[in-house]
Coordinates of C-alpha atoms in Angstrom, one line a residue:
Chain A
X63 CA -21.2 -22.6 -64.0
X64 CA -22.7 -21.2 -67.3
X65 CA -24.8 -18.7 -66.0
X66 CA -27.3 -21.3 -64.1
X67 CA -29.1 -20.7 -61.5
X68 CA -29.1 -22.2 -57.9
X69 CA -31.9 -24.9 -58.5
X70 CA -30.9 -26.2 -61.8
X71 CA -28.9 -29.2 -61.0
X72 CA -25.4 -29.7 -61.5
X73 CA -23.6 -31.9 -64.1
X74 CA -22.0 -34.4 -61.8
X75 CA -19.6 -35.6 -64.8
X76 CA -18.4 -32.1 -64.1
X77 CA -18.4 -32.1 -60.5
X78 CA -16.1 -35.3 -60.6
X79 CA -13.8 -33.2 -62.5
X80 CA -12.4 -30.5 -60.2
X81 CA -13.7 -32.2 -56.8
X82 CA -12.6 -29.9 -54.7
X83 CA -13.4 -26.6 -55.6
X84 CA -16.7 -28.0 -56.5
X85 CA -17.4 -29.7 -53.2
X86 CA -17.2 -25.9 -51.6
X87 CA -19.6 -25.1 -54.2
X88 CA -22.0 -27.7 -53.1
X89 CA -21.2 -27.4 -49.1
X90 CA -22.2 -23.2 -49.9
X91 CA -25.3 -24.5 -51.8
X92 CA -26.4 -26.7 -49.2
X93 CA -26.0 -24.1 -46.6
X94 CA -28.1 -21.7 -48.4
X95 CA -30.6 -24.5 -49.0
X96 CA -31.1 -25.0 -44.9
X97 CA -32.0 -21.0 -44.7
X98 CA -35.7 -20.0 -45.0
X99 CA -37.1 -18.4 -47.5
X100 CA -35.1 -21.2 -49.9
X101 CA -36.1 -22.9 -53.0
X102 CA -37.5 -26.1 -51.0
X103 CA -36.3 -28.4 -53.8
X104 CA -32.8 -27.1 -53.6
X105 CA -32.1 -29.1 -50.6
X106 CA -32.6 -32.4 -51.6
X107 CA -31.5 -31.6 -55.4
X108 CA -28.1 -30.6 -53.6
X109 CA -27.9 -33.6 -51.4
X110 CA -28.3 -36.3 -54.3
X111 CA -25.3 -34.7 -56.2
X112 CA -23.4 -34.6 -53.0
X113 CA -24.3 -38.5 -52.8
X114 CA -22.7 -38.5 -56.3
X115 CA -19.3 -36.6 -55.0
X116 CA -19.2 -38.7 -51.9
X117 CA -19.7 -42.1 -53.9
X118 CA -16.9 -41.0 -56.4
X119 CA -14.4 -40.1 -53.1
X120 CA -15.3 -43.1 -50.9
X121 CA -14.1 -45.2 -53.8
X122 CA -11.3 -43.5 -55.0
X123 CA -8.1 -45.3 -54.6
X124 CA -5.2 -42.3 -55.7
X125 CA -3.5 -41.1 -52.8
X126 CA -4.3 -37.4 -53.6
X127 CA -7.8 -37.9 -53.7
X128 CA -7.9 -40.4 -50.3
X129 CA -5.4 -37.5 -48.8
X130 CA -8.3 -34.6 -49.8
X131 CA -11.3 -37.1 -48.8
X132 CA -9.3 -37.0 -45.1
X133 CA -8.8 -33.2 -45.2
X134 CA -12.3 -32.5 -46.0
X135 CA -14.5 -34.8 -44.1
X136 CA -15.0 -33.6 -40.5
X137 CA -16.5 -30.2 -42.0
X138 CA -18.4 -32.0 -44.6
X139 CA -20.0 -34.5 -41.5
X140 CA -20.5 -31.7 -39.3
X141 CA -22.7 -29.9 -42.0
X142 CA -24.4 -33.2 -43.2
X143 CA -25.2 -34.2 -40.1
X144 CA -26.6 -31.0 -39.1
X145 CA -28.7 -31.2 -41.8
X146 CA -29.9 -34.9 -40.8
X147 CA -30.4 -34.1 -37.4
X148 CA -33.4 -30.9 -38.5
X149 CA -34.8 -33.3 -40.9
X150 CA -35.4 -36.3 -38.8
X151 CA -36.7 -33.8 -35.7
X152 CA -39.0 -32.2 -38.6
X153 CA -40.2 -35.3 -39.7
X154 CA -41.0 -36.5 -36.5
X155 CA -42.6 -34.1 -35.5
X156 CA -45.2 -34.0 -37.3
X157 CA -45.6 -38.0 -36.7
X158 CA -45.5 -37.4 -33.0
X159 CA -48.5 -35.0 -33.4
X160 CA -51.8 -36.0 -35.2
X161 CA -50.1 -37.6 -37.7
X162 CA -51.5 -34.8 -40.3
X163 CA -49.6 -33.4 -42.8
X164 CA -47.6 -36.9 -43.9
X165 CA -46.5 -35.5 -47.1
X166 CA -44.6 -32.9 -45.4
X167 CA -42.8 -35.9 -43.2
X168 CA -42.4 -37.5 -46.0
X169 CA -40.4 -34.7 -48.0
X170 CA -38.5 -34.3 -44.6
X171 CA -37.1 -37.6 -44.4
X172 CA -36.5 -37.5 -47.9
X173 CA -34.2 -35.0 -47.3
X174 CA -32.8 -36.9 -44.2
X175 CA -32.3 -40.5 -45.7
X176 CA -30.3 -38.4 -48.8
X177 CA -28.1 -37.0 -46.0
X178 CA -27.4 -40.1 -44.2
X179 CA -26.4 -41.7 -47.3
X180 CA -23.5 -39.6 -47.7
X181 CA -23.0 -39.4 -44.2
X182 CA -23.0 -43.2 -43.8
X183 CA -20.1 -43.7 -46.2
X184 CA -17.8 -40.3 -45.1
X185 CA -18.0 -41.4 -41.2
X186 CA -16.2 -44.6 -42.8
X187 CA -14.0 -43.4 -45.6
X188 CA -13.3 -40.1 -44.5
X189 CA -11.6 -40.9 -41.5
X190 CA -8.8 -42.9 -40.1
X191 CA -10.2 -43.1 -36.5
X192 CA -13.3 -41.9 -37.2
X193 CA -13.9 -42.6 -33.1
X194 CA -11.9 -39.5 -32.6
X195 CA -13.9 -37.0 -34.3
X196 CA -16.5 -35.1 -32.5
X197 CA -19.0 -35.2 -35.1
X198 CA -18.6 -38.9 -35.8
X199 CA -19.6 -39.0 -32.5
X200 CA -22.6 -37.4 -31.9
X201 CA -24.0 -38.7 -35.0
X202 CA -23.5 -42.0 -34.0
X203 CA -24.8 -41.9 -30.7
X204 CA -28.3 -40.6 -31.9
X205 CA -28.1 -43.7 -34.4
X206 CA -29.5 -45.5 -31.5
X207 CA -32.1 -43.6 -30.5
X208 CA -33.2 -42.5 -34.5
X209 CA -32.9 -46.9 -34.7
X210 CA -35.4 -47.4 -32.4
X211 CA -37.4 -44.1 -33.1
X212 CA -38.1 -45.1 -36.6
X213 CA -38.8 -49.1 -35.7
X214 CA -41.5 -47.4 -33.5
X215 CA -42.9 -45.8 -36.2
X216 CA -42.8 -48.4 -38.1
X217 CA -44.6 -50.8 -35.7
X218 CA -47.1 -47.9 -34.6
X219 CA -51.1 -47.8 -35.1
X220 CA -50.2 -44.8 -37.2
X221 CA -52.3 -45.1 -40.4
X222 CA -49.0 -44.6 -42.7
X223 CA -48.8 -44.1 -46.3
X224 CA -46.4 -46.6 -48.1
X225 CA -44.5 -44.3 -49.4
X226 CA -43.7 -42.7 -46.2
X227 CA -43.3 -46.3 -44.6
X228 CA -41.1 -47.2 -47.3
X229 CA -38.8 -44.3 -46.9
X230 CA -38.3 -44.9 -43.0
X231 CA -37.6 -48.4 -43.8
X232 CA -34.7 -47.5 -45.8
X233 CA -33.7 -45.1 -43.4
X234 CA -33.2 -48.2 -40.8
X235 CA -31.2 -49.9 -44.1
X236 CA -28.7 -47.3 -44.4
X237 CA -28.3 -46.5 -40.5
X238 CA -27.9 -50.8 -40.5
X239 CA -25.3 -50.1 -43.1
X240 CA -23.2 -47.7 -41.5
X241 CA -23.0 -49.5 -38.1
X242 CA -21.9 -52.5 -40.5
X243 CA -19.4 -51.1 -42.6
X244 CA -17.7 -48.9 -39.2
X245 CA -17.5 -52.6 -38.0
X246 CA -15.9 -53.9 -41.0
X247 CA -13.4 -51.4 -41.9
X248 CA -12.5 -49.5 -38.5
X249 CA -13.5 -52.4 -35.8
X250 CA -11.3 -51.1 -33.2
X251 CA -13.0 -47.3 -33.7
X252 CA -16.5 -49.1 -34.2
X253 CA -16.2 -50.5 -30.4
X254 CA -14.5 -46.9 -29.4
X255 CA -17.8 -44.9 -30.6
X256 CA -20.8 -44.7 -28.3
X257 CA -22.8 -47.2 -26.5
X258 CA -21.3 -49.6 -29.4
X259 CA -21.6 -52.8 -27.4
X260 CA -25.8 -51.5 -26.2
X261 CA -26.2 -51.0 -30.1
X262 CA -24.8 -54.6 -31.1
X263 CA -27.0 -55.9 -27.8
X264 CA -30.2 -53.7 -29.7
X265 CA -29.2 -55.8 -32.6
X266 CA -29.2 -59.1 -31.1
X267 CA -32.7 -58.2 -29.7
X268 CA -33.8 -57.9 -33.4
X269 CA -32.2 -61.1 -34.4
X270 CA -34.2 -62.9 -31.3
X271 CA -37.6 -61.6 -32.4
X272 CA -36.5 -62.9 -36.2
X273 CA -36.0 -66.1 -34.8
X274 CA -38.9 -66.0 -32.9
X275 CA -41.2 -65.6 -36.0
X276 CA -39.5 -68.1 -37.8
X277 CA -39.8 -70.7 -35.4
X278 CA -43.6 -70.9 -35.0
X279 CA -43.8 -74.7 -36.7
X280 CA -41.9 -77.7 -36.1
X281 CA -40.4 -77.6 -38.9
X282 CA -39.5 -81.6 -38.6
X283 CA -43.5 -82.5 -39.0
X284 CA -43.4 -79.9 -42.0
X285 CA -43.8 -81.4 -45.2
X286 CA -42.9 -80.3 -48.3
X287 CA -45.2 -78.1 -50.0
X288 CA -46.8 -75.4 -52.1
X289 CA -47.9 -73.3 -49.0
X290 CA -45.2 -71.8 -47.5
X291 CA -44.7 -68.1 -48.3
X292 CA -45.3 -67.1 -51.1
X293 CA -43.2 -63.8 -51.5
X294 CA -39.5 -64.1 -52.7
X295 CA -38.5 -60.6 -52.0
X296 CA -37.1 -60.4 -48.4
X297 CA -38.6 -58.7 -45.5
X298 CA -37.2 -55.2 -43.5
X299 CA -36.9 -57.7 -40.8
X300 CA -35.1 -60.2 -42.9
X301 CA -32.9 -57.5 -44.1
X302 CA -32.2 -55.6 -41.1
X303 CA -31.9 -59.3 -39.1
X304 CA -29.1 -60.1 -41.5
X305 CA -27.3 -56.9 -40.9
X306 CA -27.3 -57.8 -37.5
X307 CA -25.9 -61.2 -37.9
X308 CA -23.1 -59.8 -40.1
X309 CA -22.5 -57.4 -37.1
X310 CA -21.8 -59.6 -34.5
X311 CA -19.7 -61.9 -36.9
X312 CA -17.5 -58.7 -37.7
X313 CA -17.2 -58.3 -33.7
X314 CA -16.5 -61.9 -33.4
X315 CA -13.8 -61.4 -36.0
X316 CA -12.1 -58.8 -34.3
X317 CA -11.5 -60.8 -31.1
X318 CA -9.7 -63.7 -32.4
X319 CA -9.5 -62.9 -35.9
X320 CA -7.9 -59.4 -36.1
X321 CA -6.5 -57.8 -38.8
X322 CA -2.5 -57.3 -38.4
X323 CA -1.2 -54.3 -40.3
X324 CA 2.2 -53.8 -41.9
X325 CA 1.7 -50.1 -41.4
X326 CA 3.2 -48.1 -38.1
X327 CA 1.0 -47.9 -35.7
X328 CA 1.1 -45.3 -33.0
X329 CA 0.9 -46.3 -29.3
X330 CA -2.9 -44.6 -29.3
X331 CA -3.5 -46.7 -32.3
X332 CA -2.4 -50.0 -30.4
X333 CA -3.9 -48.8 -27.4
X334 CA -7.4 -48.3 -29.1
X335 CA -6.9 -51.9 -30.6
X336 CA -6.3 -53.6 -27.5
X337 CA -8.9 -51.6 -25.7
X338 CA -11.6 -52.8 -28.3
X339 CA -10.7 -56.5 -27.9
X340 CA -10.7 -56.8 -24.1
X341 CA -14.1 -54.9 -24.6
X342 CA -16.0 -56.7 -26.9
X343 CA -14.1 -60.0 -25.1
X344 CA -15.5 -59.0 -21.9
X345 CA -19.2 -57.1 -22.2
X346 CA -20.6 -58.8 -25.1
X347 CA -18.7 -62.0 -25.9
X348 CA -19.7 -63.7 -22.1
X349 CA -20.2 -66.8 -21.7
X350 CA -23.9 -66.8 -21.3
X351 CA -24.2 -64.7 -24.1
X352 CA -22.8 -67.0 -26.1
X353 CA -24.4 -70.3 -25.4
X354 CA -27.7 -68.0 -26.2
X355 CA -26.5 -67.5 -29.6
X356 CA -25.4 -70.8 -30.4
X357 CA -29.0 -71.9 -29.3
X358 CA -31.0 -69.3 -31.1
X359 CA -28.9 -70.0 -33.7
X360 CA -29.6 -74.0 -34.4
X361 CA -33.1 -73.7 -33.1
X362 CA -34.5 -70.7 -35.4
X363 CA -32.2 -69.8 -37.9
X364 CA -31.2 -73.0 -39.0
X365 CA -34.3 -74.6 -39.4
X366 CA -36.3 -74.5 -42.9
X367 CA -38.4 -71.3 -43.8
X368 CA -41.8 -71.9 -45.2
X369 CA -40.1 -70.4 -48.4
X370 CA -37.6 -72.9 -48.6
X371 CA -40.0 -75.7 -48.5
X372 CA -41.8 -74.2 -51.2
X373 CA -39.3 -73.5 -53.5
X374 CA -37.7 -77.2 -53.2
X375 CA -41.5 -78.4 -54.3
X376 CA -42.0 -76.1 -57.1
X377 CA -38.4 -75.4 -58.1
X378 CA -36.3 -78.1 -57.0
X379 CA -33.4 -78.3 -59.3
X380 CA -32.5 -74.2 -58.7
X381 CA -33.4 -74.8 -55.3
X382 CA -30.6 -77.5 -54.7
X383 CA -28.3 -75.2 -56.7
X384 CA -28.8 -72.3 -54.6
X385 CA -28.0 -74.3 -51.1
X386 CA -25.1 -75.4 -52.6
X387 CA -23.5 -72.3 -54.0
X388 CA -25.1 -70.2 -50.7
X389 CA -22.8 -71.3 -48.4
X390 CA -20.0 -69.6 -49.7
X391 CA -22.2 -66.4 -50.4
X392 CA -23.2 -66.2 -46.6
X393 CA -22.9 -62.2 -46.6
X394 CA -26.1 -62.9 -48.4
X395 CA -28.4 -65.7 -46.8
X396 CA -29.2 -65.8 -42.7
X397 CA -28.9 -69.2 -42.7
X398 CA -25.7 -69.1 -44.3
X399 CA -24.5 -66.2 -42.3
X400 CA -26.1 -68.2 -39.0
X401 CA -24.3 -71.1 -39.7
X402 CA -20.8 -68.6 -40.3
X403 CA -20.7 -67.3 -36.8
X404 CA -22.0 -70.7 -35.1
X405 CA -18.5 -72.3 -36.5
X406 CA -16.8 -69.2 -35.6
X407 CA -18.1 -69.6 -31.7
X408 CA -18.1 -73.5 -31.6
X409 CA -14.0 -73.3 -33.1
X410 CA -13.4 -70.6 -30.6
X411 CA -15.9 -71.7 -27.5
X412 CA -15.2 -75.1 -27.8
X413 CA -14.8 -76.4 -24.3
X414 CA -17.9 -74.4 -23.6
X415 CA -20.0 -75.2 -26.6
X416 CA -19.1 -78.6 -28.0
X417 CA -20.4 -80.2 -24.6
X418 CA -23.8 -79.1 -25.1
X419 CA -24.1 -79.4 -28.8
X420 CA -22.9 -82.9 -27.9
X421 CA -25.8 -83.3 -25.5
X422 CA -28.5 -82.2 -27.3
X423 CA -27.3 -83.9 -30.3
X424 CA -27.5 -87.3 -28.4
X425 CA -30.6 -86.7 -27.3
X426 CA -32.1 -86.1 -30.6
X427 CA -30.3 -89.2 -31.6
X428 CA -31.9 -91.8 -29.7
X429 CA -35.4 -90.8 -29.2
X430 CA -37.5 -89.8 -32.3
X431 CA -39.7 -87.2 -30.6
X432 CA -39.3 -83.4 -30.5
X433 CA -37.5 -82.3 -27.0
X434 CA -36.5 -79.1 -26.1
X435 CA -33.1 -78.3 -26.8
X436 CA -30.1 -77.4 -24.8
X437 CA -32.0 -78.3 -21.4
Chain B
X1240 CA -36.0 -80.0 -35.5
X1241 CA -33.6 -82.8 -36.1
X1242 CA -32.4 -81.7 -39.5
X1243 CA -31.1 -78.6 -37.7
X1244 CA -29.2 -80.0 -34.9
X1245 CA -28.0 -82.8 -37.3
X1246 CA -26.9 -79.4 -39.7
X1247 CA -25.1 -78.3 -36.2
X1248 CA -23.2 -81.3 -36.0
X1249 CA -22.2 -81.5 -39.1
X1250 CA -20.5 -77.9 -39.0
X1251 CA -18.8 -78.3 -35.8
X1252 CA -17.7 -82.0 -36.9
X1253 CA -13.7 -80.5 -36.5
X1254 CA -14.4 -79.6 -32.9
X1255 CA -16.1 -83.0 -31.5
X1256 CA -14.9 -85.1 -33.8
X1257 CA -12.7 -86.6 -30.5
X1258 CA -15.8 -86.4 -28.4
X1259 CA -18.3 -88.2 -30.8
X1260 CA -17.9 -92.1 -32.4
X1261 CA -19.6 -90.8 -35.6
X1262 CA -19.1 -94.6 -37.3
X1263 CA -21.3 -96.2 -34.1
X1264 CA -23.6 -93.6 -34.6
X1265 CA -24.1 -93.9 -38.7
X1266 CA -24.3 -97.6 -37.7
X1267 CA -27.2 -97.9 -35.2
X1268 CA -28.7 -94.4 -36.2
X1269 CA -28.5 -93.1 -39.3
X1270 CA -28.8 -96.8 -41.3
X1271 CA -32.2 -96.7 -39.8
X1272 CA -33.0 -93.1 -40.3
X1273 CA -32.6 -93.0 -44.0
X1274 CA -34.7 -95.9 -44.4
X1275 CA -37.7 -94.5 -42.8
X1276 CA -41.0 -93.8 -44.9
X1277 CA -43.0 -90.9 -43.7
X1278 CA -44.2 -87.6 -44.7
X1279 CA -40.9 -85.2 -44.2
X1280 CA -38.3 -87.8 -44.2
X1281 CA -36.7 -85.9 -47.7
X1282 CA -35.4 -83.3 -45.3
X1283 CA -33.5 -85.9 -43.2
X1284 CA -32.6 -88.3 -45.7
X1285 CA -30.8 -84.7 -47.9
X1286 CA -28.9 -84.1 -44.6
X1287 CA -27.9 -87.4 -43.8
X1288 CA -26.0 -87.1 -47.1
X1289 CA -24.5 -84.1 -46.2
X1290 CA -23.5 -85.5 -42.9
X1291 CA -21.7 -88.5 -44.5
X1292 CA -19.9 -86.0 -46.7
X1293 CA -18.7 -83.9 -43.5
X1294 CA -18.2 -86.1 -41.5
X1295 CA -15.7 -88.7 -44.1
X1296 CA -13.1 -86.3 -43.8
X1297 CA -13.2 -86.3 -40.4
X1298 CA -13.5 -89.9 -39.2
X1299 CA -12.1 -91.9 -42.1
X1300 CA -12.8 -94.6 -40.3
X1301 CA -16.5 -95.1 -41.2
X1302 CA -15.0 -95.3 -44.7
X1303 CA -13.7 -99.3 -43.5
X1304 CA -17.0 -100.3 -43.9
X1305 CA -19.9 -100.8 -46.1
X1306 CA -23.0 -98.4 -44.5
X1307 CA -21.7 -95.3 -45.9
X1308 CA -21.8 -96.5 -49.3
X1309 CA -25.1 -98.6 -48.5
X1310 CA -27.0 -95.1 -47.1
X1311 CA -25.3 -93.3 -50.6
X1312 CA -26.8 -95.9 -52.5
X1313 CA -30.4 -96.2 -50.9
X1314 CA -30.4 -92.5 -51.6
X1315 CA -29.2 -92.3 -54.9
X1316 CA -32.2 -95.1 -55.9
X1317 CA -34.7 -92.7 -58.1
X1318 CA -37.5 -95.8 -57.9
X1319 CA -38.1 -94.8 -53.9
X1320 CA -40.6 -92.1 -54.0
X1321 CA -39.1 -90.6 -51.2
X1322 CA -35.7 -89.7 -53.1
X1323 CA -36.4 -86.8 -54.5
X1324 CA -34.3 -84.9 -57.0
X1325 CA -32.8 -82.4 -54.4
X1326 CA -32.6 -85.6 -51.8
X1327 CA -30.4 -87.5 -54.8
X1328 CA -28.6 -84.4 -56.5
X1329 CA -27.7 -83.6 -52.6
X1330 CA -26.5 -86.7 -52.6
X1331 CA -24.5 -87.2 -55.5
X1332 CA -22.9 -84.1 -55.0
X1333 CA -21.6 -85.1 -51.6
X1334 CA -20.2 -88.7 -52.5
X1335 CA -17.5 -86.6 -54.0
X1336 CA -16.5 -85.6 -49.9
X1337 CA -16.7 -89.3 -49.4
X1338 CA -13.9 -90.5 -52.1
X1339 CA -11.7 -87.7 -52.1
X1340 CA -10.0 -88.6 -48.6
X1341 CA -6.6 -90.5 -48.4
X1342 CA -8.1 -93.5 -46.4
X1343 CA -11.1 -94.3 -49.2
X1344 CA -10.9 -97.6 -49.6
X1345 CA -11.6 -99.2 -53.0
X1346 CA -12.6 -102.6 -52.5
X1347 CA -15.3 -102.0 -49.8
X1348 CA -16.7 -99.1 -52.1
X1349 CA -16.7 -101.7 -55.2
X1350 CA -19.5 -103.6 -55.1
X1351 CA -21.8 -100.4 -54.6
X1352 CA -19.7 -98.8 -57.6
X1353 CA -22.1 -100.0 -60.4
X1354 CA -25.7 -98.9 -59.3
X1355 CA -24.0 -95.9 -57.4
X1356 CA -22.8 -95.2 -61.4
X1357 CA -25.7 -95.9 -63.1
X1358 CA -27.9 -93.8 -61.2
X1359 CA -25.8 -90.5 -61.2
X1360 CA -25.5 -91.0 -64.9
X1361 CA -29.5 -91.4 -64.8
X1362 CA -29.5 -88.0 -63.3
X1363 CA -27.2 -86.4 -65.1
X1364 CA -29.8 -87.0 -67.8
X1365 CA -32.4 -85.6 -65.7
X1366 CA -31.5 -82.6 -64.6
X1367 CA -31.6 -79.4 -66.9
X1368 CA -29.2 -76.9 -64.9
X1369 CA -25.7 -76.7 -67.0
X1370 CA -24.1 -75.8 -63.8
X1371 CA -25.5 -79.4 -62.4
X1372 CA -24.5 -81.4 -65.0
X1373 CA -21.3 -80.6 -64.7
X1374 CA -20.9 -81.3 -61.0
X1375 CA -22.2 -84.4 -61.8
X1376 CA -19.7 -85.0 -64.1
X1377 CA -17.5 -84.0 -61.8
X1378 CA -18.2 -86.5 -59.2
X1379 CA -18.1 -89.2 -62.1
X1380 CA -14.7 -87.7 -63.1
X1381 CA -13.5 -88.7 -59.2
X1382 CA -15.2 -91.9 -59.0
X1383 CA -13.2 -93.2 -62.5
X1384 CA -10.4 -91.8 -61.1
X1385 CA -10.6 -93.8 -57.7
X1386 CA -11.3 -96.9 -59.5
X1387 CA -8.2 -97.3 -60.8
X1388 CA -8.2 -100.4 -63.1
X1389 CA -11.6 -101.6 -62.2
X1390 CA -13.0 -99.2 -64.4
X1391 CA -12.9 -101.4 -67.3
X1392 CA -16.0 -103.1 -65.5
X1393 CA -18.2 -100.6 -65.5
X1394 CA -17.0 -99.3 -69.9
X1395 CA -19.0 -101.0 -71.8
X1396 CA -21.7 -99.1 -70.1
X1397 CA -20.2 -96.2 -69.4
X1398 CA -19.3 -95.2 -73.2
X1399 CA -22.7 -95.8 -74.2
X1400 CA -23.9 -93.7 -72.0
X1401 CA -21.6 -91.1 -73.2
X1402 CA -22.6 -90.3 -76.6
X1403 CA -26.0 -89.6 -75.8
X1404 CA -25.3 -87.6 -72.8
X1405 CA -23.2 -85.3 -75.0
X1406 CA -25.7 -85.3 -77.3
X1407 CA -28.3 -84.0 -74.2
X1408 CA -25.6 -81.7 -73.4
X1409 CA -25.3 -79.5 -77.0

């Protein structure tokens, strides 16, 4: 290494170079970072280039580096998650106290959210049934409770810097992406893992109080105007509400969409596959739990936001342009993504969902006034 | 309230199309809808287009008769105040879903083919967007193209109106 010393950073050109040896290096350094006495920026310095080295694997597409990702990941989770784990208790701890000493949360969960970005993408990339490894596990299952801790936080008296708020925010971001992307890429393991159908229930909770503070107007008597709201940058609950719908679409998917592979499967691998489908068919996919998504669904999340209304005022011609190129970028918009999953449940619930669509829509029809839906 | 269920509709048109008579409904609904005057009525009257254009695909049969074309062409006129651009962009755009399907027929569509032209050539001068424009176009491209030999009605106009747009275009 030139003759530098522990806290200088790392070239991470050169770190790409001979990954492997160098991700020993860096595991070493991050161990001697967790011990006391340590240089207290060497931790996080030593995190963001392992962020660096996990980015580079994760994408790799050569066999020999996909073949290494595999071989090394469990320890690498393990460690990482280790790390996580002290940082988040650290962290909040001191919020569960007086709520004194918020930088020293702060450089905590600095440490943490730099973890759990690595860890986020490795759980995915560095495993083929990343439900079967112990770490995996237990990382996933405190997801939940870290979720809800850090909403709590967030929704607390607690007098909170926004720096500090900001940083728990995007904690909630990345633990949103890694529930996402486990569902995307692995959704058989995704539904294997822990309390997986509770956390896509937590989500739906989220999406419900979404809708709830979207649908505070008629927006029918709304006219169009200049004072709807005025910020363009979306929300945490926005963000984190979108995640959600993109959650339960990949669920949806895996039920009567699922991904057939040329590859041999083993019998576990089947099995697993199977197993997934009946469970997501069965515990979350129910029939009442469906006809409560399609109504949430047309009632709050496809009505106008304020925003919109604004922005076809002031901005009209961009407005129309975005609707109309939106629809195909749904991975983007709720709405979009809203109206994505109600066609996927009306196609594949029809004789359960069409009737009452139907009803409603008739009642709309013929009588001018607002009613209450799917009565 | 209504645009959204109308929006749900419209989406699951595929799965009720058996279950719904869309053409009675655009006749004793939706004539009378987009003619209403009241504060709000640009959100209906933009998903009413979008409706028709969902909806033709599904249940050619509305395309037998003249309403479809009648709603297109109240909401394509610029000299209601209530047409705004995103209500006649929204529905230019979607008059494209409306001629494209096997069973358009051209003599019912022909007497509303002249103002329906003249007014998305009026807009193609008045939007800015390049990306617009060219849908536009687009949708002007389809409607010549369905017209067959009747274009030679509409020409004269038409190639005068070409130059300049070009012109607007550069």
């Amino acid at each position: 290494m030139g003759g530098r010393g522990e806290g200088d950073v790392i070239d991470s050109s050169f770190v790409s170079f001979c990954r492997p040896d160098a991700l020993n290096l860096i595991l070493e350094l991050l161990r001697s970072a967790m011990q006391p006495g340590s240089n207290p920026v060497q931790l996080p310095r030593t995190l963001l280039i392992m962020l660096y080295v996990t980015k580079d694997l994760s994408s790799a597409r050569l066999q020999k580096i996909r073949k290494s990702l595999l071989a090394v990941a469990p320890e690498v989770v393990h460690l990482l998650s280790n790390i996580y784990i002290e940082k988040v208790k650290e962290g909040t701890a001191i919020l569960e106290t007086d709520g004194a000493n918020l930088d020293n949360a702060l450089f905590a969960f600095q440490s943490s959210l730099l973890a759990m970005k690595s860890l986020r993408r490795l759980v995915v990339s560095g495993f083929e049934h990343p439900n079967r490894d112990p770490f995996v596990q237990e990382v996933w299952a405190l997801s939940l409770t870290y979720f809800a801790n850090f909403l709590a936080f967030l929704r607390s008296p607690l007098n909170m810097p926004p720096q500090l708020s900001g940083v728990l925010e995007k904690h909630l971001l990345q633990l949103a992406k890694m529930h996402l992307e486990m569902a995307r890429v692995h959704p058989p393991a995704f539904v294997q893992l822990p309390e997986s159908i509770r956390l896509v229930q937590s989500y739906w909770t989220f999406i419900v109080e979404l809708g709830n503070e979207y649908g505070q107007q008629d927006q029918y008597e709304a006219t169009i105007g200049t004072d709807g709201d005025s910020g363009d940058e979306p929300t945490i609950q926005e963000k984190l509400g979108l995640k959600a719908l993109l959650l339960l679409r990949s669920c949806i998917k895996l039920v009567f969409y699922p991904i057939h592979s040329f590859r041999y499967q083993h019998a576990q691998d089947k099995e697993e596959k199977n197993s997934a489908i009946d469970t997501v068919r069965t515990q979350l996919l129910t029939e009442p739990f469906v006809i409560e998504i399609m109504e949430l669904l047309v009632t709050r999340f496809f009505r106008f936001h304020p925003s919109d209304l604004r922005r076809w005022e002031e901005e009209p011609e961009e407005w129309e342009k975005r609707e109309e190129e939106i629809a195909d970028a749904w991975e983007f918009s709720i709405r979009s993504c809203s109206e994505r999953v109600f066609m996927d449940l009306v196609v594949n619930f029809k004789a359960l969902l069409a009737p009452r669509l139907l009803h409603v829509f008739h009642s709309y029809a013929s009588r001018p006034s607002p009613l209450t839906p799917f009565v | 309230m209504k645009d959204a269920i109308y929006a749900a509709i419209g989406l699951a048109a595929p799965c009720v199309e058996k279950d719904l008579d869309f053409h009675a409904f655009l006749q004793t609904n939706l004539v009378q809808e987009v003619a209403e005057e009241k504060p709000g009525a640009n959100i209906l009257r933009r998903r009413i287009a979008i409706l028709l254009g969902q909806w033709a695909p599904i249940q050619s049969e509305i395309l037998e008769t003249n309403h479809v074309y009648q709603i297109l062409q109240h909401l394509l006129n610029r000299n209601d105040p209530l047409n705004d651009q995103v209500v006649r962009v929204t529905t230019a755009r979607k008059l494209k879903n409306v001629l494209e399907p096997f069973e358009f027929q051209l003599q019912v569509f022909l007497p509303f083919a002249t103002p329906i032209l003249q007014e998305i050539f009026g807009l193609i001068d008045e939007v800015t967007l390049i990306e617009t424009k060219m849908a536009l176009l687009e949708v002007v491209r389809i409607l010549v193209v369905k017209m067959e030999d009747n274009v030679s009605c509409n020409s004269k106009w038409t190639y005068c109106s070409m130059p300049y747009m070009y012109m607007n275009i550069c």
